[in-house]
Short mmCIF file of N, CA and C in Angstrom, two decimals:
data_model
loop_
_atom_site.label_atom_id
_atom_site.label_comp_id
_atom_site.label_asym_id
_atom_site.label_seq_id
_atom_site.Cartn_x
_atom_site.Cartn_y
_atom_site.Cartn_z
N UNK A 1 -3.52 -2.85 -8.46
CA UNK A 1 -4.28 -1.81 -7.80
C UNK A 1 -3.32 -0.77 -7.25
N UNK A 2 -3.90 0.41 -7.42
CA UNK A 2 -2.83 1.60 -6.86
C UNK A 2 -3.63 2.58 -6.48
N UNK A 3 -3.53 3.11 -4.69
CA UNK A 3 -4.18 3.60 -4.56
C UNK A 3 -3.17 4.59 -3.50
N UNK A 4 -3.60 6.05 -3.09
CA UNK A 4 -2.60 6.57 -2.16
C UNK A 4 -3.31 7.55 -1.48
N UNK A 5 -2.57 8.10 -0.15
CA UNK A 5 -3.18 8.56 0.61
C UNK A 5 -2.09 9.14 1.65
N UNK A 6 -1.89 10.87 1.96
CA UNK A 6 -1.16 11.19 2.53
C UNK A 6 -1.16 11.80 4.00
N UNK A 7 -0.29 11.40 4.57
CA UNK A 7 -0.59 12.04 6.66
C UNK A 7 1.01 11.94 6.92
N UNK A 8 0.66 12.82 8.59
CA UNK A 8 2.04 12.81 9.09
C UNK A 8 2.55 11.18 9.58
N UNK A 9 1.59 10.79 9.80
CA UNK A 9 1.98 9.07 10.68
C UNK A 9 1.31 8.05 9.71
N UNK A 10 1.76 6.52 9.54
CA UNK A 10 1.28 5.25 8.95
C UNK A 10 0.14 4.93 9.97
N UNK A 11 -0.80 5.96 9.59
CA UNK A 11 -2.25 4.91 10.73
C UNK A 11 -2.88 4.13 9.73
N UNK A 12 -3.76 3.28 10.53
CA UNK A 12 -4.71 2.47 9.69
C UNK A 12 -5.56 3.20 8.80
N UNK A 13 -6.32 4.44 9.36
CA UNK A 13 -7.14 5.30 8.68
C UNK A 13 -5.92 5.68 7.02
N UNK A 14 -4.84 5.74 7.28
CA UNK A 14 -4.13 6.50 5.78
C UNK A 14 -3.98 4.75 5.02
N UNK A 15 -3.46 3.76 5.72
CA UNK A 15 -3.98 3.06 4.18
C UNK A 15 -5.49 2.41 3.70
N UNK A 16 -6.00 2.64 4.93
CA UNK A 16 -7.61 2.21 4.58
C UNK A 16 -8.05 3.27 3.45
N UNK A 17 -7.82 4.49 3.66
CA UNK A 17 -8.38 5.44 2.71
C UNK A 17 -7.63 5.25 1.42
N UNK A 18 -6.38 4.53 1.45
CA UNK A 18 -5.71 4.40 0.07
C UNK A 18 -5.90 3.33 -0.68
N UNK A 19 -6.50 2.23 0.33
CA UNK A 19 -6.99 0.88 -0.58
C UNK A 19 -8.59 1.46 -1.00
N UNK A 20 -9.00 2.27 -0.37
CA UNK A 20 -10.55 2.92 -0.97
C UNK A 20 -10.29 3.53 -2.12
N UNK A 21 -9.06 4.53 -2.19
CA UNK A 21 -9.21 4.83 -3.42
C UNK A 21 -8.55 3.69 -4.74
N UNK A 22 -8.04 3.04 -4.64
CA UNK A 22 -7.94 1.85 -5.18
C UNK A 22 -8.90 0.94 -5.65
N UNK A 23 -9.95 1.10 -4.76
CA UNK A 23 -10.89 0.15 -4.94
C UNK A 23 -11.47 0.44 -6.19
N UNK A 24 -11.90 1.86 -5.64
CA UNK A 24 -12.62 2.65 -6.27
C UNK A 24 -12.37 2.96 -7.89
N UNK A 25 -11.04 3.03 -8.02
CA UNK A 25 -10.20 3.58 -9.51
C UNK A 25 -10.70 1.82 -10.03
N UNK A 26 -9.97 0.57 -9.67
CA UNK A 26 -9.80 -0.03 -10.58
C UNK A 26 -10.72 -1.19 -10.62
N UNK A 27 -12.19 -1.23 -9.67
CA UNK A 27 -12.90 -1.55 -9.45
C UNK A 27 -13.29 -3.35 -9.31
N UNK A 28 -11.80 -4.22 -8.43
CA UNK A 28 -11.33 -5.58 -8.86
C UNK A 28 -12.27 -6.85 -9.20
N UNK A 29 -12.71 -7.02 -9.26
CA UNK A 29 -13.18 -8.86 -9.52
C UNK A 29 -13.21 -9.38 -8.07
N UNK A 30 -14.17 -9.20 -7.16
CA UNK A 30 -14.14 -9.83 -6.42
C UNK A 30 -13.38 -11.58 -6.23
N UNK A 31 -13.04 -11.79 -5.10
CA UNK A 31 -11.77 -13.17 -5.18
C UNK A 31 -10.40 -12.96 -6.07
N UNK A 32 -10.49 -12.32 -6.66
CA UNK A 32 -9.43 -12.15 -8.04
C UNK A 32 -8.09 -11.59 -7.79
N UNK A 33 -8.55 -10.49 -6.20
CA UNK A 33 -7.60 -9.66 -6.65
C UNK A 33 -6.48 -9.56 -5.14
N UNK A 34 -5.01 -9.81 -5.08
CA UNK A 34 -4.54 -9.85 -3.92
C UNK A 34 -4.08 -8.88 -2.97
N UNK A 35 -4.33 -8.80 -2.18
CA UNK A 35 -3.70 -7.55 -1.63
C UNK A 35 -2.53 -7.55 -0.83
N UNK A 36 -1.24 -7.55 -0.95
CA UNK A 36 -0.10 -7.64 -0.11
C UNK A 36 0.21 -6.55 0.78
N UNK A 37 1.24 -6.68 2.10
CA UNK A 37 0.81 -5.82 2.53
C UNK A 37 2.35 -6.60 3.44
N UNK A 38 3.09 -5.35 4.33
CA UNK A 38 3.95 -6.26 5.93
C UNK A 38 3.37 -6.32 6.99
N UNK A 39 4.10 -6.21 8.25
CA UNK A 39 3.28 -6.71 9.23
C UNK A 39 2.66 -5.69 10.43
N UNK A 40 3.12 -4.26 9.54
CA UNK A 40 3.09 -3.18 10.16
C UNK A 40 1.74 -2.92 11.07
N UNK A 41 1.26 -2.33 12.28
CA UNK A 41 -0.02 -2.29 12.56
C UNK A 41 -0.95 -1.76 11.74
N UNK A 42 -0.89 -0.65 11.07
CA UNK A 42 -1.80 -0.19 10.03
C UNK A 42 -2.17 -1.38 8.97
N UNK A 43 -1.44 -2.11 9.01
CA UNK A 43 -2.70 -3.05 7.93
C UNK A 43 -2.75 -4.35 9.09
N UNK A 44 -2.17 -4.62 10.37
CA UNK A 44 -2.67 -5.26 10.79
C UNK A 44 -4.08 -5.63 11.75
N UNK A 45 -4.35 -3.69 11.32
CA UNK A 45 -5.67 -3.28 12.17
C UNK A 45 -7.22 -4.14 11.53
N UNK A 46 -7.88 -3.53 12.50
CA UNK A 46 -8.95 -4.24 12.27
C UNK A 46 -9.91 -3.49 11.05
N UNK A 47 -9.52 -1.78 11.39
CA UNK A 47 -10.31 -1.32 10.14
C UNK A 47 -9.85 -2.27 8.89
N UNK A 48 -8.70 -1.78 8.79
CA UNK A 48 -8.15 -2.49 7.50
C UNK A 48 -8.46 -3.81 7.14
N UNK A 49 -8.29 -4.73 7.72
CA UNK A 49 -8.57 -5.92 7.31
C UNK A 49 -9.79 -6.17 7.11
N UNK A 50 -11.07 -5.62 7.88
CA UNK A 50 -12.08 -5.71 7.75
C UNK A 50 -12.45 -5.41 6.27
N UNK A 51 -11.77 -3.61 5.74
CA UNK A 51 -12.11 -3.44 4.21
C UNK A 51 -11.44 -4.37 3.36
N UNK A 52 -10.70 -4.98 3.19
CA UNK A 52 -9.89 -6.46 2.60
C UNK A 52 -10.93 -6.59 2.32
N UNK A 53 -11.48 -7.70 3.33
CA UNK A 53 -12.78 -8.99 3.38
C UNK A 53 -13.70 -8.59 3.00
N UNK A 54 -14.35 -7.11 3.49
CA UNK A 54 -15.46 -6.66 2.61
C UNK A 54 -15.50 -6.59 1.32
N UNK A 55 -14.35 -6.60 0.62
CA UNK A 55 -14.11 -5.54 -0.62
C UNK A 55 -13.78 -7.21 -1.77
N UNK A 56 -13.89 -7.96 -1.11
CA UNK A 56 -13.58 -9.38 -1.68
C UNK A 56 -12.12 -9.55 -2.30
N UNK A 57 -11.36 -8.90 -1.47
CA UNK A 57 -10.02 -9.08 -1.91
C UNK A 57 -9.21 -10.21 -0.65
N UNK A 58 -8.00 -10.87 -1.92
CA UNK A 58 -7.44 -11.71 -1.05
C UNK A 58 -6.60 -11.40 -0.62
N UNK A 59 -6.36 -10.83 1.14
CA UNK A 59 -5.18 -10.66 1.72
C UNK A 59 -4.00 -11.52 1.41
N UNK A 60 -3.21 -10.91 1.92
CA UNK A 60 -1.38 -11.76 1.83
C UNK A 60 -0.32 -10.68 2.70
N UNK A 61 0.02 -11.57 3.71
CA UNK A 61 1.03 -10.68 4.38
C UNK A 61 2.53 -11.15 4.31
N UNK A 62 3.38 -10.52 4.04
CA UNK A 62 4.52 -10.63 4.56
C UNK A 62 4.84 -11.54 5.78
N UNK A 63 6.17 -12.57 5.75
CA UNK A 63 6.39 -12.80 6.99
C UNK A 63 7.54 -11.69 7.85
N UNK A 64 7.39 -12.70 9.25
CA UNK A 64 7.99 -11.33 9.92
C UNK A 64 9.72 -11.27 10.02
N UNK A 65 10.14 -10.45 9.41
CA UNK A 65 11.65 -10.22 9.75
C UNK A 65 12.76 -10.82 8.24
N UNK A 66 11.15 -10.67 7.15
CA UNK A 66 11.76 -11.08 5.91
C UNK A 66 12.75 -9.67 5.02
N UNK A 67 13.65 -9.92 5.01
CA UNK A 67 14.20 -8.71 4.15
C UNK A 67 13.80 -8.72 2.48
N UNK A 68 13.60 -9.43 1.89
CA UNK A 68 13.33 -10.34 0.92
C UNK A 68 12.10 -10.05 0.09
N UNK A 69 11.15 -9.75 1.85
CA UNK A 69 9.64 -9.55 1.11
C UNK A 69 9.14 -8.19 0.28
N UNK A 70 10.10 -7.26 0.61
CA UNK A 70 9.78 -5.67 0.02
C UNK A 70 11.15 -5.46 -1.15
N UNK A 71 11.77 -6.54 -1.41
CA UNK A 71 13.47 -5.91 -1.93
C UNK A 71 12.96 -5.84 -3.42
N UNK A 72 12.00 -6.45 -3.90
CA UNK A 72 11.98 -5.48 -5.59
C UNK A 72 11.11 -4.62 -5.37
N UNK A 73 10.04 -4.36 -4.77
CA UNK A 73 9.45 -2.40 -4.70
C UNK A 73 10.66 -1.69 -4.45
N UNK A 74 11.62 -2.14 -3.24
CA UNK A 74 12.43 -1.14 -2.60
C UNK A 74 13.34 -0.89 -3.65
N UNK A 75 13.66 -1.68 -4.68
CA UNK A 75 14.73 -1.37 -5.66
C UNK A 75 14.04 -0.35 -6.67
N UNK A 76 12.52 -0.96 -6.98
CA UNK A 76 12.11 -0.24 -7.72
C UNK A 76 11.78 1.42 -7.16
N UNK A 77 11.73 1.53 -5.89
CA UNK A 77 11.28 3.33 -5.38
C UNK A 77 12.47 3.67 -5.34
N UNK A 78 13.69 3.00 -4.61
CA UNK A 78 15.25 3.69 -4.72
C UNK A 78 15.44 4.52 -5.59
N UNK A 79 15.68 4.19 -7.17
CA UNK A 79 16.17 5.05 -8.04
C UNK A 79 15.20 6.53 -8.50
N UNK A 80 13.56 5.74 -8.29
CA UNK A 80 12.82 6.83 -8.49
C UNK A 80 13.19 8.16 -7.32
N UNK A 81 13.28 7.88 -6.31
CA UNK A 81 13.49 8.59 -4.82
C UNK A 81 14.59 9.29 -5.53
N UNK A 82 15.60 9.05 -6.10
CA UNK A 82 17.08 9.64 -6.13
C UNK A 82 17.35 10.38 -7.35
N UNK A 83 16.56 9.86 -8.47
CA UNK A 83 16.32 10.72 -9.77
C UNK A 83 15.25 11.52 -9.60
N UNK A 84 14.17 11.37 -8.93
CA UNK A 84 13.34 12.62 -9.12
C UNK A 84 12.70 12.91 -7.73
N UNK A 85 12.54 12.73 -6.71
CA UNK A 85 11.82 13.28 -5.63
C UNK A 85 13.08 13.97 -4.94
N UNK A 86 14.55 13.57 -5.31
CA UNK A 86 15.57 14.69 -4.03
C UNK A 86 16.02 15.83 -4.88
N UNK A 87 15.52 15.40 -6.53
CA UNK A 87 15.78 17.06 -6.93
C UNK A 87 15.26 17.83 -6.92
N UNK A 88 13.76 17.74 -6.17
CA UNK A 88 13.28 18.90 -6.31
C UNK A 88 13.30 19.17 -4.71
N UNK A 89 12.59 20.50 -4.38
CA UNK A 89 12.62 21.62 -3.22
C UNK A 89 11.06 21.33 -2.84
N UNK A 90 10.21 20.14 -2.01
CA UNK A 90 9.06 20.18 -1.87
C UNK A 90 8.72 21.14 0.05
#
């Protein structure tokens, strides 16, 4: 699932609206589908979790103070970040 959503701050409202559009695009299998997430307040809010459970998806959080738990996205956005989002002038 891939869904996104842009603001000045990580509130609950910007990834709630980004797992909506997610929902929405790839439309999951209720039970089927997991949703990972760290331990940040925006997904530890209540909006958020609430759309999880509604949406029949199975949460999964990160534990706390794991370096471990984000290190292949983070490898995988690194190079993208450095080959194409710092050459350009946004």
């Amino acid at each position: 699932m891939v869904g996104w959503s842009i603001d000045t701050l990580p509130t609950a409202a910007l990834v709630t609206n980004a797992l909506a559009m997610a929902i929405e695009q790839r439309q999951p299998e209720r039970g089927t589908t997991v949703i990972h997430s760290d331990q940040g307040p925006q997904f530890t809010s209540w909006t958020f979790t609430q759309r999880v459970v509604d949406s029949g998806l199975l949460p999964s959080m990160g534990s706390v103070g794991d370096s471990y738990d984000n290190a292949m996205i983070e490898s995988f956005w690194s190079p993208l970040q450095v080959e194409l989002l710092d050459r350009e002038r946004w």
